[in-house]
Short mmCIF file of N, CA and C in Angstrom, two decimals:
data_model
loop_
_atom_site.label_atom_id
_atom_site.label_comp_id
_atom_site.label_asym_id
_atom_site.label_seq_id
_atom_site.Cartn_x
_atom_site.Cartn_y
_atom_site.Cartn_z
N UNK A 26 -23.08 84.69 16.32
CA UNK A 26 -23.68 83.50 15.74
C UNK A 26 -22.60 82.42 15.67
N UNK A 27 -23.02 81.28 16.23
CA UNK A 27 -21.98 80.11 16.34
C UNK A 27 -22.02 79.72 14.49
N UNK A 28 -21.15 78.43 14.72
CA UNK A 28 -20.87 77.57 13.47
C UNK A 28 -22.10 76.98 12.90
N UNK A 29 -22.92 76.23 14.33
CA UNK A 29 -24.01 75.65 13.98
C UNK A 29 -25.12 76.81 13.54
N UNK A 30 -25.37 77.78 14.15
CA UNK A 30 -26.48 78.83 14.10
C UNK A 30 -26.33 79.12 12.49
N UNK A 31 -25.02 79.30 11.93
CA UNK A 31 -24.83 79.85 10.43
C UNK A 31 -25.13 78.52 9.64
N UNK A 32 -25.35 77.27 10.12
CA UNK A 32 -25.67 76.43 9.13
C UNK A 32 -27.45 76.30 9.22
N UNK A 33 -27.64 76.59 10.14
CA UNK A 33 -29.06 76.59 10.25
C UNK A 33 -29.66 77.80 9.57
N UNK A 34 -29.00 78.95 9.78
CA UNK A 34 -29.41 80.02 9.18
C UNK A 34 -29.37 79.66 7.59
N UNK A 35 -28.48 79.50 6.72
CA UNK A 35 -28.48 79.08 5.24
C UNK A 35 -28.81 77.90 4.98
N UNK A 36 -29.75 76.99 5.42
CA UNK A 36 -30.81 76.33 5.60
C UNK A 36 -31.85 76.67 5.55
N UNK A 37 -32.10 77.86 6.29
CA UNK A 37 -33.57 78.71 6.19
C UNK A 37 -33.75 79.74 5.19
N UNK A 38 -32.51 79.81 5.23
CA UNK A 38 -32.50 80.95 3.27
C UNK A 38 -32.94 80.11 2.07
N UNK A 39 -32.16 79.18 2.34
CA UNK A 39 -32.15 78.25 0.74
C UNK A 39 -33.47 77.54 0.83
N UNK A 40 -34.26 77.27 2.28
CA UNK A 40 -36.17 76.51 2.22
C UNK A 40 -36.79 77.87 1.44
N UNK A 41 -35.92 78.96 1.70
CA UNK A 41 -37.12 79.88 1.22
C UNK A 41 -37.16 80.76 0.28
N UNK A 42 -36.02 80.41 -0.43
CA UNK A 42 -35.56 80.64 -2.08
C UNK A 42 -36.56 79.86 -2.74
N UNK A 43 -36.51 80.38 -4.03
CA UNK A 43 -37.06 79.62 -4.88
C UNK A 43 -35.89 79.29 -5.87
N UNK A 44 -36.24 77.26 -5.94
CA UNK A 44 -35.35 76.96 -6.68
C UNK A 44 -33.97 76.70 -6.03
N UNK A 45 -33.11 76.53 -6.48
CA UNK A 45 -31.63 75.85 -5.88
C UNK A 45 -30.67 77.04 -6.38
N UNK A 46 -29.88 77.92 -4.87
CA UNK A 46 -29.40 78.96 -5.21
C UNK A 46 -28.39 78.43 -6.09
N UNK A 47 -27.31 79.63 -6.74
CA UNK A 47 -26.45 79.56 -7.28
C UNK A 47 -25.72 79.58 -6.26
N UNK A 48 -23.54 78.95 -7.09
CA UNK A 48 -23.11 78.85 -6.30
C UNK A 48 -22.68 80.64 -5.78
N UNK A 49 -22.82 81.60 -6.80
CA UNK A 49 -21.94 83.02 -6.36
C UNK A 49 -23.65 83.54 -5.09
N UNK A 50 -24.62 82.90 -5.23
CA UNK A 50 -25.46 83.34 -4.12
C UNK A 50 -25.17 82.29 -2.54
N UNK A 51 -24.71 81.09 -2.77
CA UNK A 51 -24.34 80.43 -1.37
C UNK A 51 -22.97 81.40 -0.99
N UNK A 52 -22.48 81.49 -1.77
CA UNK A 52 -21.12 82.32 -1.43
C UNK A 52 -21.30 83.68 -0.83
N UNK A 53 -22.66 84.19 -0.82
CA UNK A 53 -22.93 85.84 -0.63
C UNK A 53 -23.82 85.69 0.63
N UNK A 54 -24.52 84.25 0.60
CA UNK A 54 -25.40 83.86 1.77
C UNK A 54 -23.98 83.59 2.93
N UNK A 55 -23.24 82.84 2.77
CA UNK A 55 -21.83 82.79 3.94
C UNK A 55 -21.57 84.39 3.68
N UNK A 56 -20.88 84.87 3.10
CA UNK A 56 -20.62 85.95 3.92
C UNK A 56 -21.39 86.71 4.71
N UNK A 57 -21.96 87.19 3.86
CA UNK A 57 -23.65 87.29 5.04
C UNK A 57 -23.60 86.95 7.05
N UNK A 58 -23.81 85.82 6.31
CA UNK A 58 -24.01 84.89 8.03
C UNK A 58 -22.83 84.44 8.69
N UNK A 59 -21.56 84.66 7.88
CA UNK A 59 -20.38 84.09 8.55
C UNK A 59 -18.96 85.56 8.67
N UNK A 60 -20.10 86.62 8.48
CA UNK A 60 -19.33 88.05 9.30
C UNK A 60 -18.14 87.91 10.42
N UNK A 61 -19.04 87.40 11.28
CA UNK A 61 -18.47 87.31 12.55
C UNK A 61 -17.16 86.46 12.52
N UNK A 62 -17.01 85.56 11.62
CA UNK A 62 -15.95 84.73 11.37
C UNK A 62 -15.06 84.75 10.18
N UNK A 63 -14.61 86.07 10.36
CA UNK A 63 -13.37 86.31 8.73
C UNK A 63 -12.50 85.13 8.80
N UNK A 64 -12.17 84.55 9.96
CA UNK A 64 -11.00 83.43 9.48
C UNK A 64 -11.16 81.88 8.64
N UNK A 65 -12.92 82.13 8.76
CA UNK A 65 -13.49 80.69 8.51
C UNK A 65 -14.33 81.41 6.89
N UNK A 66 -14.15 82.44 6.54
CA UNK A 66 -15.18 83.17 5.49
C UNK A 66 -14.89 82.02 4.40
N UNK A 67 -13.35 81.87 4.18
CA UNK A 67 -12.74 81.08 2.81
C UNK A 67 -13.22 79.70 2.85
N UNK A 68 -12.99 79.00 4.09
CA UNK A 68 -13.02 77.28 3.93
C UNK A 68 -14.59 77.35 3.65
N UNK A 69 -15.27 78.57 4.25
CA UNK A 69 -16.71 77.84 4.11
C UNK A 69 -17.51 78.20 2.65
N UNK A 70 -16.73 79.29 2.34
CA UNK A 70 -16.92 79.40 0.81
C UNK A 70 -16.52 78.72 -0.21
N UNK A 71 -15.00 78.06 -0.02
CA UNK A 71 -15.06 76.63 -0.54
C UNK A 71 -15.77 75.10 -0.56
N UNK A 72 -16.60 75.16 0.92
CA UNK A 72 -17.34 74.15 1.15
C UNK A 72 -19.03 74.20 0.50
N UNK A 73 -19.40 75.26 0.21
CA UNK A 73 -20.23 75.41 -0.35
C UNK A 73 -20.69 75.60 -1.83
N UNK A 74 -19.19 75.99 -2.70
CA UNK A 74 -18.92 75.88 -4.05
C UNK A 74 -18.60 74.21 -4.33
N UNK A 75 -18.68 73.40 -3.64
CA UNK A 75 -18.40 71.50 -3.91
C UNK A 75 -19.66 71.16 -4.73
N UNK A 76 -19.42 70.32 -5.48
CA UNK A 76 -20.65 69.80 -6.12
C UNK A 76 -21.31 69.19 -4.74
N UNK A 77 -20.24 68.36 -4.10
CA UNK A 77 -20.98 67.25 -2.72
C UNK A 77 -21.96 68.25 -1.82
N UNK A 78 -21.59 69.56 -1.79
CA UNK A 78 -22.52 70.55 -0.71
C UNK A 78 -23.97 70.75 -2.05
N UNK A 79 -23.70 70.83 -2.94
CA UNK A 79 -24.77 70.93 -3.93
C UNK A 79 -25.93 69.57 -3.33
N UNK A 80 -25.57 68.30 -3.19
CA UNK A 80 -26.53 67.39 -3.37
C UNK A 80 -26.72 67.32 -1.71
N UNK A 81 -26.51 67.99 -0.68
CA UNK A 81 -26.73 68.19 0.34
C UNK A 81 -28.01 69.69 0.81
N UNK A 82 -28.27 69.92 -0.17
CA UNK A 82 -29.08 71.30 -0.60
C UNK A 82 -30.54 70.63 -0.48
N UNK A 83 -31.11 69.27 -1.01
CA UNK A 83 -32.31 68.56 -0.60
C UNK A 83 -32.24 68.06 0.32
N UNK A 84 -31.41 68.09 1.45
CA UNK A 84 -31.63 67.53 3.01
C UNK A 84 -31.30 68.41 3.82
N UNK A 85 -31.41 69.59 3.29
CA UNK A 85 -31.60 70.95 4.24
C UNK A 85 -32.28 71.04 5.23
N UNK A 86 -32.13 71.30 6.80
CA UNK A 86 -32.97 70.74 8.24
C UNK A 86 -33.54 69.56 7.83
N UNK A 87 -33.40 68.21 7.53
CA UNK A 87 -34.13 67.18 7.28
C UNK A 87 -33.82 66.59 8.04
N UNK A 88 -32.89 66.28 8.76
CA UNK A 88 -32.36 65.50 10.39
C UNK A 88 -31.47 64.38 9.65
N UNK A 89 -31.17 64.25 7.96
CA UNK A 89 -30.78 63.34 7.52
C UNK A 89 -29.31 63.76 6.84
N UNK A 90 -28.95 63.03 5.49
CA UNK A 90 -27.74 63.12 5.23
C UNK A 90 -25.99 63.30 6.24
N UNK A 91 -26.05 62.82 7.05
CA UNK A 91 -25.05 62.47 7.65
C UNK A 91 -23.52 61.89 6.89
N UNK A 92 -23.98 60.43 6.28
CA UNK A 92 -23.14 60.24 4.89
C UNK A 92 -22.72 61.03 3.95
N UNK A 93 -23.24 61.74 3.92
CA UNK A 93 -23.23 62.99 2.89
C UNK A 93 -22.16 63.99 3.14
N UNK A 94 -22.73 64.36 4.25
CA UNK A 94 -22.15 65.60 5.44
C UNK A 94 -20.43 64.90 5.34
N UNK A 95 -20.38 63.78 6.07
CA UNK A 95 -19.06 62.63 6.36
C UNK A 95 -18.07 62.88 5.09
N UNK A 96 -18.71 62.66 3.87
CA UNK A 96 -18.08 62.63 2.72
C UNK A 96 -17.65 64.04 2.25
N UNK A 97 -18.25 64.78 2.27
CA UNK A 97 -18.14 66.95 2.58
C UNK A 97 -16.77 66.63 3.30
N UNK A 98 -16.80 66.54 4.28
CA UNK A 98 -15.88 66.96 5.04
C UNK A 98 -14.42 65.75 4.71
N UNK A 99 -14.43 64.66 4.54
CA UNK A 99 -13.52 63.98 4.32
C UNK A 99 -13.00 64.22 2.77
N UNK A 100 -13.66 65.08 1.63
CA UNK A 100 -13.36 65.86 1.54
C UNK A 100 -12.35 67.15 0.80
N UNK A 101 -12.54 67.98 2.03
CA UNK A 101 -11.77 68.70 2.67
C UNK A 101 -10.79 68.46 3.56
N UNK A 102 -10.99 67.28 3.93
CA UNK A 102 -9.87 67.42 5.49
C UNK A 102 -8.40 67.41 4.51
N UNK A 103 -8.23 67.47 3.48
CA UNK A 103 -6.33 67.76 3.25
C UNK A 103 -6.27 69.22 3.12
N UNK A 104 -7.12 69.70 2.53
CA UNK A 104 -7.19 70.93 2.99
C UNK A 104 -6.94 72.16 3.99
N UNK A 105 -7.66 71.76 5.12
CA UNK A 105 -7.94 72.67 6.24
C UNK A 105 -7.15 71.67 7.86
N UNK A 106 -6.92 72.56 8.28
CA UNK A 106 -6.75 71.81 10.19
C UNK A 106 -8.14 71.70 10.32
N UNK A 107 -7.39 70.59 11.77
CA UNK A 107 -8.65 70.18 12.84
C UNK A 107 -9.26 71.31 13.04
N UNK A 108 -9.30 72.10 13.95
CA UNK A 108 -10.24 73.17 14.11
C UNK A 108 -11.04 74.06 13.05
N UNK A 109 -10.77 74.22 11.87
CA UNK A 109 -11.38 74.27 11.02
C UNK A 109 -12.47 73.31 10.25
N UNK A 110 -12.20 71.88 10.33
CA UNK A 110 -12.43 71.21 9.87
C UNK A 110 -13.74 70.68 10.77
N UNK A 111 -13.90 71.18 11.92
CA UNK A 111 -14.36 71.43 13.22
C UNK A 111 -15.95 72.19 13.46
N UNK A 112 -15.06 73.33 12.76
CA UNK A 112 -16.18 74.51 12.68
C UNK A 112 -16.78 74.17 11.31
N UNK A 113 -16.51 73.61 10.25
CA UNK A 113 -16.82 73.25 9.32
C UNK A 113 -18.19 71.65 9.58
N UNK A 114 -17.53 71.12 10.54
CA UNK A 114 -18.78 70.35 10.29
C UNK A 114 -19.49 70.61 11.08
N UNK A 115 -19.73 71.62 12.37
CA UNK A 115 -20.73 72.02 13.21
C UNK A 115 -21.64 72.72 12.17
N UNK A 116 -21.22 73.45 11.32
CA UNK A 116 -22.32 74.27 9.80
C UNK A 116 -22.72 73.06 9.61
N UNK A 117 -22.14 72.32 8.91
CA UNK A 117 -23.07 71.13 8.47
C UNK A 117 -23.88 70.87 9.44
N UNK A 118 -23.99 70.28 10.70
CA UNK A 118 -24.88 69.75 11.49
C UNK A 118 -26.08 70.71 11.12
N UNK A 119 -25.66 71.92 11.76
CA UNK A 119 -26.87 72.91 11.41
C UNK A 119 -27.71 72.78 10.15
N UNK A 120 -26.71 73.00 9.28
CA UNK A 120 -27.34 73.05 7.88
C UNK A 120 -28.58 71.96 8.07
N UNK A 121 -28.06 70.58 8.14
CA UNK A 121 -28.69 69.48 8.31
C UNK A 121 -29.86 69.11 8.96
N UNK A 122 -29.24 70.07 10.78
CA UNK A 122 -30.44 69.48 11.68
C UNK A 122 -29.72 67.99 12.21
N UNK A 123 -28.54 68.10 11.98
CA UNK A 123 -27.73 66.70 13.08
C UNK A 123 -27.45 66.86 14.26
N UNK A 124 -27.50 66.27 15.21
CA UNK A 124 -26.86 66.51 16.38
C UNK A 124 -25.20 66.87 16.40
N UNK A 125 -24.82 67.63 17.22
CA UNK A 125 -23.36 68.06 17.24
C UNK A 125 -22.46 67.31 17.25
N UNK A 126 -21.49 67.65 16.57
CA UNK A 126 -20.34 66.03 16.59
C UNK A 126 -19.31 65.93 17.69
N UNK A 127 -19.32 66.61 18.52
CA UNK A 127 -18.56 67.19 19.73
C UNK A 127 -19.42 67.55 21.10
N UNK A 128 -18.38 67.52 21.69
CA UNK A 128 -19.37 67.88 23.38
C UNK A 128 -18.84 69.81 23.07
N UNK A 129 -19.83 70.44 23.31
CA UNK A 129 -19.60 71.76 22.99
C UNK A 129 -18.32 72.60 23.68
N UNK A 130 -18.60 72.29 24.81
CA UNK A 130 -17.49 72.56 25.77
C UNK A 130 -16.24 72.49 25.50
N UNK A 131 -16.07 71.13 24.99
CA UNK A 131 -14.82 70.94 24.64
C UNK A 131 -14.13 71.50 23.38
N UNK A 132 -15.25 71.96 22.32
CA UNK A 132 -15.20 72.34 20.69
C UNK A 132 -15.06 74.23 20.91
N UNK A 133 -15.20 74.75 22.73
CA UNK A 133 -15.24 76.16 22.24
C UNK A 133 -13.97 76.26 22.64
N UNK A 134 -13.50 75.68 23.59
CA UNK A 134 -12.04 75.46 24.39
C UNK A 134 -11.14 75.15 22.96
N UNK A 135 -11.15 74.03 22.53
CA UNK A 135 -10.15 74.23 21.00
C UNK A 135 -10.25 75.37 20.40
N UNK A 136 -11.25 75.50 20.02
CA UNK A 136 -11.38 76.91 19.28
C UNK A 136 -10.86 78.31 19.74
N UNK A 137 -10.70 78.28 20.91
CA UNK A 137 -10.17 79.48 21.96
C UNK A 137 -8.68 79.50 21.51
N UNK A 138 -8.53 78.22 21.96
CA UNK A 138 -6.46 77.61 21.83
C UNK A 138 -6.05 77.94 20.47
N UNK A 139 -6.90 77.70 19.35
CA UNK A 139 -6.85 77.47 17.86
C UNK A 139 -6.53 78.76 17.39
N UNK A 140 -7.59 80.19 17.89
CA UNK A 140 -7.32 81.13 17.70
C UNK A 140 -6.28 82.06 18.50
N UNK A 141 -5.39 81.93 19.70
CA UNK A 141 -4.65 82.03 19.98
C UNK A 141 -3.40 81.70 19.46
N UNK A 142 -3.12 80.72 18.79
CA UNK A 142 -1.86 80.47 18.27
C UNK A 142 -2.05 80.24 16.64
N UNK A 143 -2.97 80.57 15.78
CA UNK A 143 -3.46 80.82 14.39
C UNK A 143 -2.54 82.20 13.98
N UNK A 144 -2.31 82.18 13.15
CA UNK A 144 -1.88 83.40 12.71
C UNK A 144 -2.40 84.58 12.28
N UNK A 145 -2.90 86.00 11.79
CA UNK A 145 -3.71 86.87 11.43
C UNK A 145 -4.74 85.95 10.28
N UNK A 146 -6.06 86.72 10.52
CA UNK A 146 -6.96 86.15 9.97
C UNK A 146 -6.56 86.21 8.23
N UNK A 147 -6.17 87.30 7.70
CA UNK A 147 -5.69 87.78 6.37
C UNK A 147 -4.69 86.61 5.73
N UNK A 148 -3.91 85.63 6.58
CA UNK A 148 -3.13 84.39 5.98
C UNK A 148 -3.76 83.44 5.90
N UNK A 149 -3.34 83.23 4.83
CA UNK A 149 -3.96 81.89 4.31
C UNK A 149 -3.33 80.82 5.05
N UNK A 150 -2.10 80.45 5.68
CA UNK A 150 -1.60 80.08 6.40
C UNK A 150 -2.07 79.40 7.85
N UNK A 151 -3.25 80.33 8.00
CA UNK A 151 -3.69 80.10 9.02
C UNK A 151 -4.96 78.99 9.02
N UNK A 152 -5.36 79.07 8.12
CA UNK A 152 -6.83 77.85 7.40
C UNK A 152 -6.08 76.88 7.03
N UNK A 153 -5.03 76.12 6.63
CA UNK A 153 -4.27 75.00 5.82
C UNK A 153 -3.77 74.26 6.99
N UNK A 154 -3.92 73.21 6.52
CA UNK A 154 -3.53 72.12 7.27
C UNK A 154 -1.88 71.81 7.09
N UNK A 155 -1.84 71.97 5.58
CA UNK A 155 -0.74 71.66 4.89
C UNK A 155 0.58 73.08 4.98
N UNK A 156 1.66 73.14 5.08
CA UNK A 156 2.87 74.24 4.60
C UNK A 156 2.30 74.81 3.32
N UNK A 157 2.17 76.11 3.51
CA UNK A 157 2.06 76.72 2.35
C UNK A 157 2.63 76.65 1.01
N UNK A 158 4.03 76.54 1.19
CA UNK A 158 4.40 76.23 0.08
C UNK A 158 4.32 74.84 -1.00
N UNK A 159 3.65 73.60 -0.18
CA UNK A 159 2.77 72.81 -0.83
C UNK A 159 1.30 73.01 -0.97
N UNK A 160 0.78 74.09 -0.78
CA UNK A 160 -0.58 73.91 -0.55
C UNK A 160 -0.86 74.77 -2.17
N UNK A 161 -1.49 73.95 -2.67
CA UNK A 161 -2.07 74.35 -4.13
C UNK A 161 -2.99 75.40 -4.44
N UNK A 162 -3.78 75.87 -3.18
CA UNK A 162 -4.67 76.97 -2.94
C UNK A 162 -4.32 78.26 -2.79
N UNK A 163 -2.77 78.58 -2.03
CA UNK A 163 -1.99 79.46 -2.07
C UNK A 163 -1.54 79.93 -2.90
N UNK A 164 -1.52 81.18 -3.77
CA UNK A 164 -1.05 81.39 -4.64
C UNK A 164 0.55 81.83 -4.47
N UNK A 165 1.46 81.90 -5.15
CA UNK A 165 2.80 82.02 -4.85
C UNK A 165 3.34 80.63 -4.73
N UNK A 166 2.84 79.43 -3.77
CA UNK A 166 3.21 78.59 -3.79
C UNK A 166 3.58 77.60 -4.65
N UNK A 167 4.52 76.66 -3.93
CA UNK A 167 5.24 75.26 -5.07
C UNK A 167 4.02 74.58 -6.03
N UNK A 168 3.06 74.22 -4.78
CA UNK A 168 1.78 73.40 -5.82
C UNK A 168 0.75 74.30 -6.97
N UNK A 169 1.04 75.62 -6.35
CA UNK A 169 0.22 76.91 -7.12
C UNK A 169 1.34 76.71 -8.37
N UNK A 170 2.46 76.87 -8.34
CA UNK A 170 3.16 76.99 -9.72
C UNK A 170 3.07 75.64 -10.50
N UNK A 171 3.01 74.64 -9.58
CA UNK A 171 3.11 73.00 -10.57
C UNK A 171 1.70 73.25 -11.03
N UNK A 172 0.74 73.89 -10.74
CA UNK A 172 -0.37 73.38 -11.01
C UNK A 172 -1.09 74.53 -12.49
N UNK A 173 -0.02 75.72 -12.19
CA UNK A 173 -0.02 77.01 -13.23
C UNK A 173 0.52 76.12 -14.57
N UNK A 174 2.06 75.41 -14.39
CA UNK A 174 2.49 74.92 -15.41
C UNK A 174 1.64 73.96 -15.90
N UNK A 175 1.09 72.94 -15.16
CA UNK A 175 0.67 71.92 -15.62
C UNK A 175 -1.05 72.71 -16.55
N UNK A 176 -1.17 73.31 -16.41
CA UNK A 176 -2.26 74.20 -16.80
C UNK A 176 -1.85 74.96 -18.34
N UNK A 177 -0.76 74.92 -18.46
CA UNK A 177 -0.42 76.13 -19.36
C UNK A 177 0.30 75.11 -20.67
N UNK A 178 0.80 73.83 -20.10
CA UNK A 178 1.18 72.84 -21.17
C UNK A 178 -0.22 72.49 -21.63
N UNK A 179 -1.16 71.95 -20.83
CA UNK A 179 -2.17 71.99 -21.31
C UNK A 179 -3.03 72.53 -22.20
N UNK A 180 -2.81 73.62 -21.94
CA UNK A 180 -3.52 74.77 -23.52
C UNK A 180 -2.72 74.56 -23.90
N UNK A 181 -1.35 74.63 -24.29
CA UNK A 181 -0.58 74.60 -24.80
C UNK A 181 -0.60 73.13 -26.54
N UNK A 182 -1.04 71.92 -25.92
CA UNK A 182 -0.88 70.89 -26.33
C UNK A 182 -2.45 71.45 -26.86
N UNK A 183 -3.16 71.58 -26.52
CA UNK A 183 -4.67 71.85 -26.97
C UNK A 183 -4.73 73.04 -27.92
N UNK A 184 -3.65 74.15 -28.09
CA UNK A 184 -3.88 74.72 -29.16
C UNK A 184 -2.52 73.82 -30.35
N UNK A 185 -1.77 73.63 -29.91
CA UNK A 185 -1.27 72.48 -31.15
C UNK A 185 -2.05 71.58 -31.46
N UNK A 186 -2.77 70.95 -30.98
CA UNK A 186 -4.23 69.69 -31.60
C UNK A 186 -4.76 70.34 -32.60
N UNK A 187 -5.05 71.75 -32.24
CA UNK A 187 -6.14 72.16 -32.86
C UNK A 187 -5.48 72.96 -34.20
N UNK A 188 -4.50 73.39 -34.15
CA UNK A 188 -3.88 74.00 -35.59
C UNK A 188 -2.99 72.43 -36.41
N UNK A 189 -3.15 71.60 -35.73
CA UNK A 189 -2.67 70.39 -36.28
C UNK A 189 -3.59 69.60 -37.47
N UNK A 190 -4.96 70.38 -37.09
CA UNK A 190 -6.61 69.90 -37.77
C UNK A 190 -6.40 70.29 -38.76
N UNK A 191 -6.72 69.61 -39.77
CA UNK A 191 -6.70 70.46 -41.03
C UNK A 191 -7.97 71.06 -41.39
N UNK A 192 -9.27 71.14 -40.60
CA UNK A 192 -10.24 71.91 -40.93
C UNK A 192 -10.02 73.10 -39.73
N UNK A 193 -9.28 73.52 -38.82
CA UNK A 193 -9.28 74.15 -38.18
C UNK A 193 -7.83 75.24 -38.86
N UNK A 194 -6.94 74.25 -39.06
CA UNK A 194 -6.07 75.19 -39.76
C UNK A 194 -5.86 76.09 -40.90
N UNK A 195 -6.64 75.35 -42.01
CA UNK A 195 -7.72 75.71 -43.15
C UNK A 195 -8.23 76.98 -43.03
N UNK A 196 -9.38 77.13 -41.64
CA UNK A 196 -10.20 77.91 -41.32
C UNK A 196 -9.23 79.12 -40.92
N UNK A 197 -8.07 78.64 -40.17
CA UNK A 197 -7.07 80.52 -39.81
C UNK A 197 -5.97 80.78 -41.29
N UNK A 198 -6.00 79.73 -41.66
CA UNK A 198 -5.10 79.77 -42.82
C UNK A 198 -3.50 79.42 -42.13
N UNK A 199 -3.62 78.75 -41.02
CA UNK A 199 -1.96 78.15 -41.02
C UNK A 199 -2.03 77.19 -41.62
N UNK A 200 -2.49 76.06 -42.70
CA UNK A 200 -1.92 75.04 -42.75
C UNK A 200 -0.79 75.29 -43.81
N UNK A 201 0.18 73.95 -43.00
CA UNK A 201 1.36 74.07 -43.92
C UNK A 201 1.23 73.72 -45.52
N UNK A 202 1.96 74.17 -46.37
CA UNK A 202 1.53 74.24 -47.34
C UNK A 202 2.28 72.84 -48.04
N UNK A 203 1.70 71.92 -49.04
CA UNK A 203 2.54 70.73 -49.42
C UNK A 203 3.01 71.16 -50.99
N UNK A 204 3.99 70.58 -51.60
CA UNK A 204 4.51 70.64 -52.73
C UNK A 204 3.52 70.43 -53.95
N UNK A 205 2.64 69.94 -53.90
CA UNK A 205 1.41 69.37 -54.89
C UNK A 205 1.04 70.56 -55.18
N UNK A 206 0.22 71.12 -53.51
CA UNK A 206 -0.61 72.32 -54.00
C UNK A 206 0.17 73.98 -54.65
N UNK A 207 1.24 73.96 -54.24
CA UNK A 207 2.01 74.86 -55.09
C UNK A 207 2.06 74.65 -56.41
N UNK A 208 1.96 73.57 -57.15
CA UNK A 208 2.33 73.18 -58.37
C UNK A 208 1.02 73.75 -58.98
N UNK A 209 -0.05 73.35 -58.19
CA UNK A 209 -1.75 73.88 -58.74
C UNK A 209 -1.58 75.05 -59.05
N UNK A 210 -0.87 75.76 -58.58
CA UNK A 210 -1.51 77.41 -57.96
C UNK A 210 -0.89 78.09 -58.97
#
């Protein structure tokens, strides 16, 4: 099954769901239909967890949303390489019902070259556009740790707000105690 065939295919799942899947069911619908393609399993499971792929869910085979599609993928593009980014919007077409954004010929030939000099499907390395060690998606990496810290000051400052409250501190019993109320007691 090509790129386009799997967007058409979860197009025809989601007309015939009832209701607007979840995102852990679009995620189970790609694996599903995107077997054949372990190297593309991640970007397209990220492309389908976007809010923007959410409001692209009512122009499912409609021959429309193009703008839509454009904005999906632009995006992603810091994300992922060309050839990914590639196979990524041929799903969309499908999904959509757009005409192909490429002369085919030329999109299986990259893709041939792409997977020849890609690295094992199992690296993440191989989907990123960006050096791993800036890429924020990678775990281990520089932007994975700026983005751990910047995460962890964050609670951090958010549980000092909150024992700073005096109805919250009250409630665990840290508040500091003032000279007045000792004198009461």
């Amino acid at each position: 099954m090509d790129y386009r065939q799997i967007g058409q295919a979860l197009a025809s799942h989601i007309n015939q769901s009832s209701g607007v899947p979840t995102g852990a069911a679009l995620q189970g619908m790609i694996a599903d239909l995107a077997a054949d393609h372990p190297e593309l399993q991640l970007p397209m499971r990220d492309l389908v967890s976007r809010p923007a792929f959410q409001l692209l869910i009512a122009k499912a085979n409609s021959g429309g949303g193009m703008l839509q599609r454009d904005a999906l993928i632009n995006e992603v593009r810091p994300l992922f390489s060309a050839p990914v980014l590639e196979a990524l919007s041929e799903l969309l077409n499908g999904f959509l019902n757009l005409p192909s954004s490429t002369n085919q010929h030329q999109a299986a030939a990259e893709r041939e070259e792409w997977n020849r000099q890609r690295p094992p499907s199992d690296s993440p390395q191989g989907m990123a556009s960006e050096p791993a060690e800036d890429n924020p998606l990678v775990a281990g990496s520089r932007g994975h740790l700026v983005t751990l810290a910047l995460g962890w000051s964050l609670v951090a400052a958010g549980i000092g707000l909150a024992l700073s409250s005096p109805i919250f501190c009250g409630y665990v019993g840290l508040c500091p105690v003032s000279k007045d109320s000792k004198m009461h007691n």
